[in-house]
Amino acid sequence: MENVENALERLYSFYNVANATELSKKINTSKKTISTWKIRNSINALKKKCKGIGIYKEIFENFEIIENLNLENNSNTSFEYYFKDKPSIIRKSRN
């Protein structure tokens, strides 16, 4: 099931930002709004914002496809095949 934390991580990666303050500037919303999305796990509000700024597909649709892939055997074959020509939207480790 989708949650705001995961979606925000993809937004951070998409915009190449490190925190909510930087993201708020990129998506033209307040840091308080982002904080409220997190506290309330307001995934629908975040999806609405992404639709409004034209990045819904990049943040949500591709991720929903990933969730539906059968990767039980830890094989990345299906993932790599399907997304070979797509830009990376999954944030790498911050360490």
CSV table of C-alpha atoms in Angstrom, one decimal:
chain,number,residue,atom,x,y,z
A,1,MET,CA,0.0,0.0,0.0
A,2,GLU,CA,1.2,3.5,-0.9
A,3,ASN,CA,2.2,5.9,1.8
A,4,VAL,CA,3.3,9.5,1.8
A,5,GLU,CA,6.8,8.8,3.1
A,6,ASN,CA,7.6,6.6,0.1
A,7,ALA,CA,6.1,9.1,-2.4
A,8,LEU,CA,8.0,12.0,-0.8
A,9,GLU,CA,11.2,10.1,-1.2
A,10,ARG,CA,10.5,9.7,-4.9
A,11,LEU,CA,9.8,13.4,-5.1
A,12,TYR,CA,13.1,14.2,-3.4
A,13,SER,CA,14.8,12.0,-5.9
A,14,PHE,CA,12.8,13.4,-8.9
A,15,TYR,CA,13.8,17.0,-8.0
A,16,ASN,CA,17.2,16.1,-6.6
A,17,VAL,CA,16.6,17.8,-3.3
A,18,ALA,CA,17.5,16.7,0.2
A,19,ASN,CA,14.7,17.9,2.4
A,20,ALA,CA,11.2,19.3,2.7
A,21,THR,CA,12.3,22.9,2.6
A,22,GLU,CA,14.0,22.4,-0.8
A,23,LEU,CA,11.1,20.3,-2.1
A,24,SER,CA,8.5,22.9,-1.1
A,25,LYS,CA,10.3,25.5,-3.3
A,26,LYS,CA,10.3,23.1,-6.3
A,27,ILE,CA,6.6,22.2,-6.0
A,28,ASN,CA,5.4,25.7,-4.9
A,29,THR,CA,3.9,24.7,-1.6
A,30,SER,CA,4.8,25.4,2.0
A,31,LYS,CA,7.0,23.2,4.2
A,32,LYS,CA,4.0,23.1,6.6
A,33,THR,CA,1.9,21.5,3.9
A,34,ILE,CA,4.4,18.8,3.3
A,35,SER,CA,4.6,18.2,7.1
A,36,THR,CA,0.9,17.9,7.3
A,37,TRP,CA,0.9,15.4,4.4
A,38,LYS,CA,3.3,13.3,6.4
A,39,ILE,CA,1.5,13.6,9.8
A,40,ARG,CA,-1.8,12.7,8.2
A,41,ASN,CA,-0.4,10.3,5.6
A,42,SER,CA,-2.5,12.3,3.1
A,43,ILE,CA,-1.6,10.4,0.0
A,44,ASN,CA,-4.6,11.7,-1.9
A,45,ALA,CA,-3.6,15.3,-1.3
A,46,LEU,CA,-0.1,14.6,-2.5
A,47,LYS,CA,-1.4,12.8,-5.6
A,48,LYS,CA,-3.6,15.8,-6.3
A,49,LYS,CA,-0.6,18.1,-6.0
A,50,CYS,CA,1.4,16.0,-8.4
A,51,LYS,CA,-1.4,15.9,-10.9
A,52,GLY,CA,-1.7,19.7,-10.7
A,53,ILE,CA,2.0,20.2,-11.5
A,54,GLY,CA,2.0,17.5,-14.1
A,55,ILE,CA,4.3,14.9,-12.5
A,56,TYR,CA,1.8,12.3,-11.3
A,57,LYS,CA,2.9,9.7,-13.9
A,58,GLU,CA,6.5,10.0,-13.0
A,59,ILE,CA,5.9,9.7,-9.2
A,60,PHE,CA,3.0,7.3,-8.9
A,61,GLU,CA,2.2,5.3,-12.0
A,62,ASN,CA,5.6,3.8,-12.5
A,63,PHE,CA,5.8,3.0,-8.9
A,64,GLU,CA,2.4,1.2,-9.0
A,65,ILE,CA,3.7,-0.9,-11.8
A,66,ILE,CA,6.8,-1.8,-9.7
A,67,GLU,CA,4.5,-2.9,-6.8
A,68,ASN,CA,2.6,-5.2,-9.1
A,69,LEU,CA,5.7,-6.9,-10.6
A,70,ASN,CA,6.4,-10.4,-9.2
A,71,LEU,CA,9.9,-10.1,-7.7
A,72,GLU,CA,9.5,-12.8,-5.1
A,73,ASN,CA,12.7,-14.6,-6.3
A,74,ASN,CA,14.8,-11.4,-5.9
A,75,SER,CA,15.2,-11.3,-9.6
A,76,ASN,CA,15.6,-7.8,-11.1
A,77,THR,CA,15.0,-9.2,-14.6
A,78,SER,CA,11.4,-8.0,-15.0
A,79,PHE,CA,12.1,-4.7,-13.4
A,80,GLU,CA,15.2,-4.0,-15.6
A,81,TYR,CA,13.4,-5.0,-18.7
A,82,TYR,CA,10.3,-2.9,-18.1
A,83,PHE,CA,12.2,0.2,-16.9
A,84,LYS,CA,15.3,0.0,-19.2
A,85,ASP,CA,14.4,3.3,-20.9
A,86,LYS,CA,12.9,5.1,-17.9
A,87,PRO,CA,14.8,7.6,-15.8
A,88,SER,CA,15.5,6.5,-12.2
A,89,ILE,CA,13.0,7.9,-9.8
A,90,ILE,CA,13.9,5.8,-6.8
A,91,ARG,CA,16.1,7.6,-4.3
A,92,LYS,CA,19.4,6.0,-3.5
A,93,SER,CA,20.6,5.7,0.1
A,94,ARG,CA,21.6,8.9,1.8
A,95,ASN,CA,24.6,7.3,3.5
